[in-house]
PDB file of C-alpha atoms (C1' of nucleotides) in Angstrom:
ATOM      1  CA  MET A  78       0.076  -0.043  -0.095  1.00 27.00           C
ATOM      2  CA  LYS A  79       1.757   3.172  -1.199  1.00 28.00           C
ATOM      3  CA  PHE A  80      -0.062   5.058   1.427  1.00 32.00           C
ATOM      4  CA  PHE A  81       2.300   4.110   4.222  1.00 35.00           C
ATOM      5  CA  LYS A  82       5.449   4.265   2.029  1.00 31.00           C
ATOM      6  CA  GLY A  83       4.191   7.869   1.478  1.00 33.00           C
ATOM      7  CA  GLN A  84       4.550   8.792   4.944  1.00 37.00           C
ATOM      8  CA  GLY A  85       8.451   8.877   4.947  1.00 33.00           C
ATOM      9  CA  ILE A  86       8.494  10.445   1.521  1.00 31.00           C
ATOM     10  CA  LEU A  87       6.136  13.071   2.827  1.00 33.00           C
ATOM     11  CA  SER A  88       8.136  13.747   5.639  1.00 31.00           C
ATOM     12  CA  LEU A  89      11.202  14.126   3.675  1.00 28.00           C
ATOM     13  CA  THR A  90       9.541  16.799   1.439  1.00 28.00           C
ATOM     14  CA  GLY A  91       8.185  18.839   4.183  1.00 31.00           C
ATOM     15  CA  PHE A  92       4.696  17.923   3.989  1.00 35.00           C
ATOM     16  CA  HIS A  93       2.839  17.035   7.374  1.00 36.00           C
ATOM     17  CA  ILE A  94       3.816  13.516   8.551  1.00 49.00           C
ATOM     18  CA  LEU A  95       0.779  11.375   9.532  1.00 57.00           C
ATOM     19  CA  MET A  96       1.183  10.676  13.283  1.00 76.00           C
ATOM     20  CA  PRO A  97       0.008   7.849  15.363  1.00 94.00           C
ATOM     21  CA  GLU A  98      -3.215   9.392  17.022  1.00 97.00           C
ATOM     22  CA  LEU A  99      -6.535   7.653  17.007  1.00 97.00           C
ATOM     23  CA  PRO A 100      -7.257   8.312  13.188  1.00 97.00           C
ATOM     24  CA  ASP A 101      -3.881   6.960  12.101  1.00 97.00           C
ATOM     25  CA  VAL A 102      -4.020   3.876  14.338  1.00 97.00           C
ATOM     26  CA  GLU A 103      -7.449   3.145  12.917  1.00 97.00           C
ATOM     27  CA  GLN A 104      -6.263   3.336   9.673  1.00 97.00           C
ATOM     28  CA  PHE A 105      -3.275   0.800  10.782  1.00 97.00           C
ATOM     29  CA  ARG A 106      -6.201  -1.305  11.832  1.00 98.00           C
ATOM     30  CA  THR A 107      -8.053  -1.357   8.618  1.00 97.00           C
ATOM     31  CA  TYR A 108      -4.916  -1.867   6.852  1.00 97.00           C
ATOM     32  CA  THR A 109      -4.106  -4.992   8.969  1.00 98.00           C
ATOM     33  CA  GLU A 110      -7.644  -6.249   8.518  1.00 97.00           C
ATOM     34  CA  SER A 111      -7.312  -5.939   4.643  1.00 97.00           C
ATOM     35  CA  THR A 112      -3.910  -7.405   4.530  1.00 98.00           C
ATOM     36  CA  SER A 113      -2.868  -9.812   7.180  1.00 98.00           C
ATOM     37  CA  LEU A 114      -5.846 -11.821   8.548  1.00 98.00           C
ATOM     38  CA  HIS A 115      -6.012 -15.643   8.363  1.00 98.00           C
ATOM     39  CA  GLN A 116      -2.494 -16.337   7.294  1.00 98.00           C
ATOM     40  CA  LYS A 117      -0.274 -18.419   9.122  1.00 98.00           C
ATOM     41  CA  ILE A 118       2.739 -16.683  10.649  1.00 98.00           C
ATOM     42  CA  LYS A 119       5.846 -18.514   9.524  1.00 98.00           C
ATOM     43  CA  SER A 120       8.513 -16.731  11.376  1.00 98.00           C
ATOM     44  CA  VAL A 121       9.027 -13.343  13.317  1.00 98.00           C
ATOM     45  CA  GLU A 122      12.317 -11.325  13.297  1.00 98.00           C
ATOM     46  CA  VAL A 123      12.713  -8.970  16.057  1.00 98.00           C
ATOM     47  CA  ARG A 124      15.246  -6.459  14.801  1.00 97.00           C
ATOM     48  CA  SER A 125      15.190  -4.224  17.985  1.00 97.00           C
ATOM     49  CA  GLU A 126      14.315  -5.468  21.360  1.00 97.00           C
ATOM     50  CA  ASP A 127      13.934  -1.841  22.409  1.00 96.00           C
ATOM     51  CA  VAL A 128      10.245  -1.791  21.297  1.00 97.00           C
ATOM     52  CA  LEU A 129       9.327  -5.073  23.171  1.00 97.00           C
ATOM     53  CA  GLU A 130       7.237  -4.279  26.507  1.00 96.00           C
ATOM     54  CA  GLU A 131       7.308  -6.955  29.117  1.00 94.00           C
ATOM     55  CA  ILE A 132       8.242  -9.951  26.558  1.00 97.00           C
ATOM     56  CA  SER A 133      11.560 -11.108  25.246  1.00 97.00           C
ATOM     57  CA  ALA A 134      12.277 -11.684  21.817  1.00 97.00           C
ATOM     58  CA  SER A 135      12.070 -15.329  21.954  1.00 98.00           C
ATOM     59  CA  GLU A 136       8.786 -15.120  23.750  1.00 97.00           C
ATOM     60  CA  LEU A 137       7.392 -13.045  21.059  1.00 98.00           C
ATOM     61  CA  ARG A 138       8.438 -15.462  18.552  1.00 98.00           C
ATOM     62  CA  ASN A 139       6.917 -18.341  20.311  1.00 98.00           C
ATOM     63  CA  PHE A 140       3.804 -16.384  20.976  1.00 98.00           C
ATOM     64  CA  LEU A 141       3.069 -15.467  17.294  1.00 98.00           C
ATOM     65  CA  GLU A 142       4.652 -18.371  15.301  1.00 98.00           C
ATOM     66  CA  ASP A 143       2.119 -20.685  13.764  1.00 98.00           C
ATOM     67  CA  GLU A 144      -0.631 -18.485  14.857  1.00 98.00           C
ATOM     68  CA  GLU A 145      -3.056 -16.393  12.696  1.00 98.00           C
ATOM     69  CA  PHE A 146      -4.295 -13.001  13.019  1.00 98.00           C
ATOM     70  CA  GLU A 147      -8.006 -13.434  13.650  1.00 98.00           C
ATOM     71  CA  SER A 148      -9.564 -10.125  13.793  1.00 98.00           C
ATOM     72  CA  THR A 149      -8.437  -6.593  15.054  1.00 98.00           C
ATOM     73  CA  ASP A 150      -9.473  -3.924  17.552  1.00 98.00           C
ATOM     74  CA  ARG A 151      -8.666  -0.507  18.663  1.00 98.00           C
ATOM     75  CA  HIS A 152      -8.552   1.387  21.764  1.00 98.00           C
ATOM     76  CA  GLY A 153      -7.337   5.024  21.768  1.00 97.00           C
ATOM     77  CA  LYS A 154      -4.095   4.866  20.173  1.00 98.00           C
ATOM     78  CA  TYR A 155      -3.424   1.140  20.547  1.00 98.00           C
ATOM     79  CA  LEU A 156      -4.137  -1.397  17.938  1.00 98.00           C
ATOM     80  CA  PHE A 157      -5.174  -4.946  19.150  1.00 98.00           C
ATOM     81  CA  VAL A 158      -4.743  -8.314  16.809  1.00 98.00           C
ATOM     82  CA  LYS A 159      -6.477 -11.264  17.991  1.00 98.00           C
ATOM     83  CA  LEU A 160      -4.662 -14.641  17.789  1.00 98.00           C
ATOM     84  CA  SER A 161      -6.181 -17.896  18.804  1.00 98.00           C
ATOM     85  CA  ASN A 162      -6.030 -17.309  22.412  1.00 95.00           C
ATOM     86  CA  SER A 163      -4.689 -13.903  23.249  1.00 97.00           C
ATOM     87  CA  TRP A 164      -4.020 -10.530  21.644  1.00 98.00           C
ATOM     88  CA  LEU A 165      -0.858  -8.706  20.216  1.00 98.00           C
ATOM     89  CA  VAL A 166      -0.930  -5.191  21.227  1.00 98.00           C
ATOM     90  CA  MET A 167       0.822  -2.332  19.270  1.00 98.00           C
ATOM     91  CA  HIS A 168       1.512   1.016  19.902  1.00 98.00           C
ATOM     92  CA  PHE A 169       3.234   3.495  17.523  1.00 97.00           C
ATOM     93  CA  GLY A 170       5.030   6.076  19.641  1.00 96.00           C
ATOM     94  CA  MET A 171       5.910   9.186  17.661  1.00 94.00           C
ATOM     95  CA  SER A 172       6.996   7.544  14.396  1.00 94.00           C
ATOM     96  CA  GLY A 173       5.677   3.958  13.971  1.00 96.00           C
ATOM     97  CA  PHE A 174       3.536   2.509  11.093  1.00 96.00           C
ATOM     98  CA  LEU A 175       2.856  -0.742   9.558  1.00 97.00           C
ATOM     99  CA  GLU A 176       3.842  -1.987   5.925  1.00 97.00           C
ATOM    100  CA  TYR A 177       2.607  -5.058   4.079  1.00 97.00           C
ATOM    101  CA  PHE A 178       4.818  -6.236   1.483  1.00 97.00           C
ATOM    102  CA  LYS A 179       6.289  -9.143  -0.586  1.00 97.00           C
ATOM    103  CA  ASP A 180       9.343  -7.976  -2.399  1.00 97.00           C
ATOM    104  CA  PRO A 181      12.345  -7.463   0.236  1.00 96.00           C
ATOM    105  CA  ASP A 182      12.988  -4.233  -1.638  1.00 95.00           C
ATOM    106  CA  ASP A 183       9.879  -2.852  -0.287  1.00 95.00           C
ATOM    107  CA  GLU A 184      10.529  -3.222   3.277  1.00 97.00           C
ATOM    108  CA  PRO A 185      10.483   0.001   5.080  1.00 96.00           C
ATOM    109  CA  PRO A 186      13.968   1.464   6.389  1.00 95.00           C
ATOM    110  CA  HIS A 187      13.368   1.204  10.240  1.00 96.00           C
ATOM    111  CA  THR A 188      11.707  -2.247  10.490  1.00 97.00           C
ATOM    112  CA  ARG A 189      11.788  -3.094  14.314  1.00 98.00           C
ATOM    113  CA  ILE A 190       9.623  -6.306  13.968  1.00 98.00           C
ATOM    114  CA  LEU A 191       9.164  -8.342  10.945  1.00 98.00           C
ATOM    115  CA  ILE A 192       6.289 -10.732  10.745  1.00 98.00           C
ATOM    116  CA  LYS A 193       6.565 -13.488   7.932  1.00 98.00           C
ATOM    117  CA  PHE A 194       3.566 -15.176   6.723  1.00 98.00           C
ATOM    118  CA  THR A 195       3.658 -18.554   4.972  1.00 98.00           C
ATOM    119  CA  ASN A 196       2.212 -16.840   1.820  1.00 98.00           C
ATOM    120  CA  ASN A 197       5.380 -15.111   1.620  1.00 98.00           C
ATOM    121  CA  PHE A 198       4.067 -11.718   2.469  1.00 98.00           C
ATOM    122  CA  ASN A 199       5.486  -9.857   5.375  1.00 98.00           C
ATOM    123  CA  LEU A 200       4.222  -7.290   7.815  1.00 98.00           C
ATOM    124  CA  ALA A 201       6.770  -4.865   9.099  1.00 98.00           C
ATOM    125  CA  TYR A 202       6.313  -2.694  12.284  1.00 98.00           C
ATOM    126  CA  ASP A 203       8.663   0.253  11.336  1.00 97.00           C
ATOM    127  CA  CYS A 204       9.328   2.676  14.083  1.00 97.00           C
ATOM    128  CA  THR A 205      12.084   5.123  13.632  1.00 95.00           C
ATOM    129  CA  ARG A 206      12.509   6.472  17.022  1.00 95.00           C
ATOM    130  CA  LYS A 207      11.921   3.466  18.993  1.00 96.00           C
ATOM    131  CA  LEU A 208       9.342   5.146  21.181  1.00 95.00           C
ATOM    132  CA  GLY A 209       6.507   2.652  20.224  1.00 97.00           C
ATOM    133  CA  ARG A 210       6.035  -0.450  22.114  1.00 97.00           C
ATOM    134  CA  ILE A 211       4.653  -4.069  21.239  1.00 98.00           C
ATOM    135  CA  SER A 212       3.229  -6.188  23.934  1.00 97.00           C
ATOM    136  CA  THR A 213       0.726  -8.736  24.494  1.00 98.00           C
ATOM    137  CA  ALA A 214      -2.641  -9.097  26.481  1.00 97.00           C
ATOM    138  CA  GLU A 215      -5.289 -11.571  27.794  1.00 97.00           C
ATOM    139  CA  SER A 216      -7.913  -9.438  26.150  1.00 97.00           C
ATOM    140  CA  VAL A 217      -8.569  -5.829  25.296  1.00 97.00           C
ATOM    141  CA  GLN A 218     -10.200  -5.191  28.385  1.00 97.00           C
ATOM    142  CA  GLU A 219      -7.367  -6.504  30.335  1.00 97.00           C
ATOM    143  CA  TYR A 220      -5.038  -4.365  28.723  1.00 97.00           C
ATOM    144  CA  ILE A 221      -7.176  -1.185  29.031  1.00 97.00           C
ATOM    145  CA  LYS A 222      -7.540  -1.893  32.703  1.00 96.00           C
ATOM    146  CA  ARG A 223      -3.615  -2.709  33.129  1.00 95.00           C
ATOM    147  CA  LYS A 224      -2.842   0.697  31.613  1.00 96.00           C
ATOM    148  CA  SER A 225      -5.545   2.585  33.117  1.00 96.00           C
ATOM    149  CA  LEU A 226      -6.930   3.948  29.853  1.00 97.00           C
ATOM    150  CA  GLY A 227      -9.680   6.147  29.583  1.00 97.00           C
ATOM    151  CA  PRO A 228     -12.545   5.578  27.285  1.00 97.00           C
ATOM    152  CA  ASP A 229     -11.940   5.807  23.595  1.00 97.00           C
ATOM    153  CA  ALA A 230     -12.389   9.363  22.285  1.00 97.00           C
ATOM    154  CA  LEU A 231     -14.820   8.219  19.259  1.00 97.00           C
ATOM    155  CA  ASN A 232     -17.008   6.011  21.763  1.00 96.00           C
ATOM    156  CA  ILE A 233     -17.404   8.423  24.742  1.00 97.00           C
ATOM    157  CA  ASP A 234     -20.997  10.065  25.033  1.00 97.00           C
ATOM    158  CA  TYR A 235     -21.296  13.597  26.274  1.00 97.00           C
ATOM    159  CA  SER A 236     -22.364  12.806  29.654  1.00 97.00           C
ATOM    160  CA  GLN A 237     -19.424  10.433  30.452  1.00 96.00           C
ATOM    161  CA  PHE A 238     -17.123  13.173  28.807  1.00 97.00           C
ATOM    162  CA  LYS A 239     -18.569  15.857  30.922  1.00 97.00           C
ATOM    163  CA  LYS A 240     -18.242  13.758  34.032  1.00 96.00           C
ATOM    164  CA  ILE A 241     -14.589  12.888  33.509  1.00 95.00           C
ATOM    165  CA  LEU A 242     -13.700  16.389  32.753  1.00 96.00           C
ATOM    166  CA  GLU A 243     -15.559  18.044  35.659  1.00 92.00           C
ATOM    167  CA  GLY A 244     -13.802  18.885  38.699  1.00 90.00           C
ATOM    168  CA  ARG A 245     -10.387  19.104  36.810  1.00 94.00           C
ATOM    169  CA  ARG A 246      -8.220  21.879  38.092  1.00 93.00           C
ATOM    170  CA  GLY A 247      -5.829  21.809  34.929  1.00 96.00           C
ATOM    171  CA  MET A 248      -6.010  23.042  31.452  1.00 97.00           C
ATOM    172  CA  ILE A 249      -7.945  21.710  28.849  1.00 97.00           C
ATOM    173  CA  LYS A 250      -5.408  20.656  26.403  1.00 97.00           C
ATOM    174  CA  PRO A 251      -3.412  18.529  28.736  1.00 97.00           C
ATOM    175  CA  ALA A 252      -6.844  17.025  29.804  1.00 97.00           C
ATOM    176  CA  LEU A 253      -7.821  15.908  26.081  1.00 97.00           C
ATOM    177  CA  MET A 254      -4.116  14.564  25.561  1.00 97.00           C
ATOM    178  CA  ASN A 255      -4.424  12.594  29.027  1.00 97.00           C
ATOM    179  CA  GLN A 256      -4.645   9.015  27.938  1.00 97.00           C
ATOM    180  CA  HIS A 257      -5.931   8.008  31.509  1.00 97.00           C
ATOM    181  CA  ILE A 258      -8.897  10.291  30.969  1.00 97.00           C
ATOM    182  CA  ILE A 259      -9.758   9.969  27.255  1.00 97.00           C
ATOM    183  CA  ALA A 260      -7.823   7.525  25.077  1.00 97.00           C
ATOM    184  CA  GLY A 261      -6.782   8.594  21.530  1.00 97.00           C
ATOM    185  CA  ILE A 262      -6.340  12.257  21.359  1.00 97.00           C
ATOM    186  CA  GLY A 263      -2.663  13.374  21.026  1.00 97.00           C
ATOM    187  CA  ASN A 264      -0.943  16.801  20.335  1.00 96.00           C
ATOM    188  CA  ILE A 265      -2.119  17.614  17.009  1.00 95.00           C
ATOM    189  CA  TYR A 266      -5.932  16.495  17.359  1.00 97.00           C
ATOM    190  CA  SER A 267      -6.182  18.370  20.646  1.00 97.00           C
ATOM    191  CA  ASP A 268      -5.062  21.485  18.738  1.00 97.00           C
ATOM    192  CA  GLU A 269      -7.490  20.805  15.980  1.00 97.00           C
ATOM    193  CA  THR A 270     -10.323  20.185  18.594  1.00 98.00           C
ATOM    194  CA  LEU A 271      -9.717  23.379  20.428  1.00 98.00           C
ATOM    195  CA  PHE A 272      -9.277  25.478  17.262  1.00 97.00           C
ATOM    196  CA  GLN A 273     -12.619  24.239  15.750  1.00 97.00           C
ATOM    197  CA  SER A 274     -14.121  24.905  19.235  1.00 97.00           C
ATOM    198  CA  GLY A 275     -12.763  28.298  19.616  1.00 97.00           C
ATOM    199  CA  ILE A 276     -11.021  27.561  22.976  1.00 97.00           C
ATOM    200  CA  HIS A 277      -7.606  28.708  23.842  1.00 97.00           C
ATOM    201  CA  PRO A 278      -5.453  25.581  24.759  1.00 97.00           C
ATOM    202  CA  LYS A 279      -4.638  27.093  28.203  1.00 96.00           C
ATOM    203  CA  THR A 280      -8.123  27.441  29.348  1.00 97.00           C
ATOM    204  CA  LYS A 281      -8.704  26.031  32.728  1.00 97.00           C
ATOM    205  CA  VAL A 282     -11.202  23.068  32.542  1.00 97.00           C
ATOM    206  CA  LYS A 283     -13.304  24.381  35.188  1.00 95.00           C
ATOM    207  CA  LYS A 284     -13.906  27.778  33.319  1.00 96.00           C
ATOM    208  CA  LEU A 285     -15.665  25.943  30.787  1.00 97.00           C
ATOM    209  CA  ASP A 286     -19.516  26.107  31.002  1.00 96.00           C
ATOM    210  CA  ASN A 287     -21.702  23.317  29.586  1.00 96.00           C
ATOM    211  CA  GLU A 288     -22.018  24.715  26.284  1.00 97.00           C
ATOM    212  CA  HIS A 289     -18.396  25.010  25.827  1.00 97.00           C
ATOM    213  CA  LEU A 290     -17.785  21.202  26.853  1.00 97.00           C
ATOM    214  CA  LYS A 291     -20.673  20.168  24.568  1.00 97.00           C
ATOM    215  CA  ASN A 292     -19.220  21.967  21.792  1.00 97.00           C
ATOM    216  CA  ILE A 293     -15.630  20.534  22.399  1.00 98.00           C
ATOM    217  CA  HIS A 294     -16.983  17.046  22.699  1.00 98.00           C
ATOM    218  CA  LYS A 295     -18.805  17.406  19.375  1.00 98.00           C
ATOM    219  CA  LYS A 296     -15.946  18.789  17.521  1.00 98.00           C
ATOM    220  CA  MET A 297     -13.677  16.392  18.937  1.00 97.00           C
ATOM    221  CA  GLN A 298     -15.708  13.477  17.431  1.00 98.00           C
ATOM    222  CA  GLU A 299     -16.663  15.197  14.116  1.00 98.00           C
ATOM    223  CA  ILE A 300     -12.705  15.825  13.609  1.00 98.00           C
ATOM    224  CA  LEU A 301     -11.895  12.359  14.471  1.00 97.00           C
ATOM    225  CA  GLU A 302     -14.668  10.815  12.083  1.00 97.00           C
ATOM    226  CA  THR A 303     -13.583  13.243   9.240  1.00 97.00           C
ATOM    227  CA  ALA A 304      -9.955  12.189   9.759  1.00 97.00           C
ATOM    228  CA  ILE A 305     -10.846   8.447   9.682  1.00 97.00           C
ATOM    229  CA  LYS A 306     -12.745   9.041   6.320  1.00 96.00           C
ATOM    230  CA  LYS A 307      -9.713  10.725   4.913  1.00 95.00           C
ATOM    231  CA  GLN A 308      -7.598   7.958   6.031  1.00 94.00           C
ATOM    232  CA  ALA A 309      -5.854  10.247   8.178  1.00 94.00           C
ATOM    233  CA  ASN A 310      -4.140  11.800   5.130  1.00 93.00           C
ATOM    234  CA  THR A 311      -3.885  15.291   6.323  1.00 93.00           C
ATOM    235  CA  THR A 312      -3.552  16.522   2.568  1.00 92.00           C
ATOM    236  CA  GLN A 313      -7.160  15.547   2.261  1.00 94.00           C
ATOM    237  CA  PHE A 314      -8.486  17.346   5.260  1.00 96.00           C
ATOM    238  CA  PRO A 315     -11.005  20.288   5.054  1.00 97.00           C
ATOM    239  CA  SER A 316      -9.455  23.551   4.148  1.00 96.00           C
ATOM    240  CA  THR A 317     -10.634  25.213   7.505  1.00 96.00           C
ATOM    241  CA  TYR A 318      -8.464  22.698   9.634  1.00 97.00           C
ATOM    242  CA  ILE A 319      -5.564  24.050  11.341  1.00 97.00           C
ATOM    243  CA  ILE A 320      -3.411  20.739  11.391  1.00 96.00           C
ATOM    244  CA  PRO A 321      -1.762  21.568   7.847  1.00 94.00           C
ATOM    245  CA  HIS A 322      -0.970  25.018   9.242  1.00 95.00           C
ATOM    246  CA  ARG A 323       0.955  23.632  12.207  1.00 94.00           C
ATOM    247  CA  GLU A 324       4.250  24.980  11.175  1.00 91.00           C
ATOM    248  CA  LYS A 325       6.501  28.065  11.464  1.00 88.00           C
ATOM    249  CA  GLY A 326       4.862  30.912  10.043  1.00 88.00           C
ATOM    250  CA  GLY A 327       1.610  29.086   9.788  1.00 93.00           C
ATOM    251  CA  LYS A 328      -1.569  31.345   9.274  1.00 95.00           C
ATOM    252  CA  CYS A 329      -5.277  30.772  10.632  1.00 96.00           C
ATOM    253  CA  PRO A 330      -7.156  28.910   7.536  1.00 96.00           C
ATOM    254  CA  LYS A 331     -10.120  31.086   8.544  1.00 96.00           C
ATOM    255  CA  CYS A 332      -8.828  34.359   8.911  1.00 96.00           C
ATOM    256  CA  GLY A 333      -5.262  34.619   7.808  1.00 95.00           C
ATOM    257  CA  THR A 334      -3.893  35.808  11.132  1.00 95.00           C
ATOM    258  CA  LYS A 335      -0.492  34.419  12.009  1.00 95.00           C
ATOM    259  CA  LEU A 336      -0.883  31.358  14.291  1.00 95.00           C
ATOM    260  CA  ASN A 337       0.664  31.602  17.848  1.00 95.00           C
ATOM    261  CA  LYS A 338       2.984  28.922  18.874  1.00 95.00           C
ATOM    262  CA  ILE A 339       3.350  28.255  22.778  1.00 95.00           C
ATOM    263  CA  LYS A 340       4.155  25.390  25.240  1.00 95.00           C
ATOM    264  CA  VAL A 341       1.350  24.009  26.976  1.00 95.00           C
ATOM    265  CA  SER A 342       2.323  21.410  29.619  1.00 93.00           C
ATOM    266  CA  GLY A 343       5.607  20.877  27.553  1.00 92.00           C
ATOM    267  CA  ARG A 344       4.063  20.239  24.173  1.00 95.00           C
ATOM    268  CA  THR A 345       3.807  22.668  21.340  1.00 95.00           C
ATOM    269  CA  ALA A 346       0.518  23.959  20.835  1.00 96.00           C
ATOM    270  CA  TYR A 347      -0.662  26.102  17.950  1.00 96.00           C
ATOM    271  CA  TYR A 348      -3.686  28.319  18.046  1.00 97.00           C
ATOM    272  CA  CYS A 349      -5.323  31.418  16.281  1.00 96.00           C
ATOM    273  CA  PRO A 350      -5.421  34.452  18.607  1.00 96.00           C
ATOM    274  CA  GLU A 351      -8.361  35.592  16.928  1.00 96.00           C
ATOM    275  CA  HIS A 352     -10.666  32.370  17.158  1.00 94.00           C
ATOM    276  CA  GLN A 353      -9.292  30.954  20.225  1.00 96.00           C
ATOM    277  CA  THR A 354     -10.254  33.634  22.990  1.00 93.00           C
ATOM    278  CA  THR A 355     -11.496  32.229  26.144  1.00 91.00           C
ATOM    279  CA  SER A 356      -9.692  33.447  28.991  1.00 81.00           C
ATOM    280  CA  THR A 357      -7.288  31.152  30.694  1.00 81.00           C
TER     281      THR A 357
ATOM    282  C1'  DC B 192      -4.326  16.472  41.651  1.00 72.52           C
ATOM    283  C1'  DG B 193      -1.495  19.117  38.244  1.00 72.52           C
ATOM    284  C1'  DT B 194       2.742  20.368  36.032  1.00 72.52           C
ATOM    285  C1'  DG B 195       7.351  20.831  34.850  1.00 72.52           C
ATOM    286  C1'  DG B 196      11.458  18.344  34.050  1.00 72.52           C
ATOM    287  C1'  DC B 197      13.775  14.439  32.233  1.00 72.52           C
ATOM    288  C1'  DT B 198      14.023  10.188  30.068  1.00 72.52           C
ATOM    289  C1'  DC B 199      13.645   6.807  26.267  1.00 72.52           C
ATOM    290  C1'  DC B 200      15.185   7.151  20.846  1.00 72.52           C
ATOM    291  C1'  DT B 201      16.529   8.691  15.958  1.00 72.52           C
ATOM    292  C1'  DG B 202      16.820  11.952  12.275  1.00 72.52           C
ATOM    293  C1'  DG B 203      16.022  16.472  10.045  1.00 72.52           C
ATOM    294  C1'  DC B 204      16.965  21.179  10.090  1.00 72.52           C
ATOM    295  C1'  DG B 205      18.945  25.669  11.188  1.00 72.52           C
ATOM    296  C1'  DG B 206      22.782  28.045  12.763  1.00 72.52           C
ATOM    297  C1'  DC B 207      27.550  29.081  12.839  1.00 72.52           C
TER     298       DC B 207
ATOM    299  C1'  DT C 258      30.802  21.360   4.069  1.00 72.52           C
ATOM    300  C1'  DG C 259      30.968  19.969   8.833  1.00 72.52           C
ATOM    301  C1'  DC C 260      29.518  19.799  13.321  1.00 72.52           C
ATOM    302  C1'  DC C 261      26.195  20.631  16.816  1.00 72.52           C
ATOM    303  C1'  DG C 262      22.462  21.775  19.383  1.00 72.52           C
ATOM    304  C1'  DC C 263      17.687  21.956  18.922  1.00 72.52           C
ATOM    305  C1'  DC C 264      13.196  20.132  17.926  1.00 72.52           C
ATOM    306  C1'  DA C 265       9.430  16.692  16.822  1.00 72.52           C
ATOM    307  C1'  DG C 266       3.267  14.788  16.632  1.00 72.52           C
ATOM    308  C1'  DG C 267       4.156   9.724  22.694  1.00 72.52           C
ATOM    309  C1'  DA C 268       4.137   8.736  27.496  1.00 72.52           C
ATOM    310  C1'  DG C 269       6.150   6.947  32.098  1.00 72.52           C
ATOM    311  C1'  DC C 270       8.363   8.682  36.128  1.00 72.52           C
ATOM    312  C1'  DC C 271       9.678  11.736  39.757  1.00 72.52           C
ATOM    313  C1'  DA C 272       9.778  16.041  42.655  1.00 72.52           C
ATOM    314  C1'  DC C 273       7.362  19.689  43.968  1.00 72.52           C
TER     315       DC C 273
END
DNA sequence: CGTGGCTCCTGGCGGC
DNA sequence: TGCCGCCAGGAGCCAC
């Protein structure tokens, strides 16, 4: 699938890299579904043990070899792949992606785990910066519980959303990005959500009224659904989105004002000073 | 409870 | 050109 190959190419040419937040992982999930199900795993190469979490290379090989991927699931930024009796869990850090290929020349450049199927195709887990993690779980629920992940950002309804945010003392952007509160939103989708909601990223949660929260919840889910429809390809996003303008000298796609770039909880936040005016 | 700082990594880029 | 420090979209840990 050229799409994934394109990620590296896009990043090299200065376009926006597709980062593994919820929509990207959903794309990896459907990609896995459409390429890798119901094929016997012949062998597994662990090229870097750095990405293994609570499992050794030989344990992972034993865990996967002679198994088949039966189905997939996703929770937040985690991809789950079902085997006969347990689950493989993939997290992509800041630079991870999957590539299904046959010709060795098509192997991506920073393959950390290579799964070889008996049909002679391969699934590569490529993670340049080695910040992603591969692990296993008894079930999706067991993993969610073990990692204390909040509800998935796409599934959470408003009453639940409101309940988890109410009473928080901190700022809205870090709250949205906190995987223990809501799973799936990272730095760029929190920027987009707050841009579309007209909320300054440093706004204290307790300063937001019911209408604000309702709007944030609605925009968050609309954005995630749109991004998934566009296969997380930012070049296909609506022209009113801030994501493609999150760069030095970027301008607001709605009014042309130069975007502000600030640090919020240690992360880079871009926002429009004209559109995101709630007091902090 | 929240936040800032540090850490895990690699690689692209800007500045000198 | 070469080198170096800075920066990046994730997230855990610890001190305050």
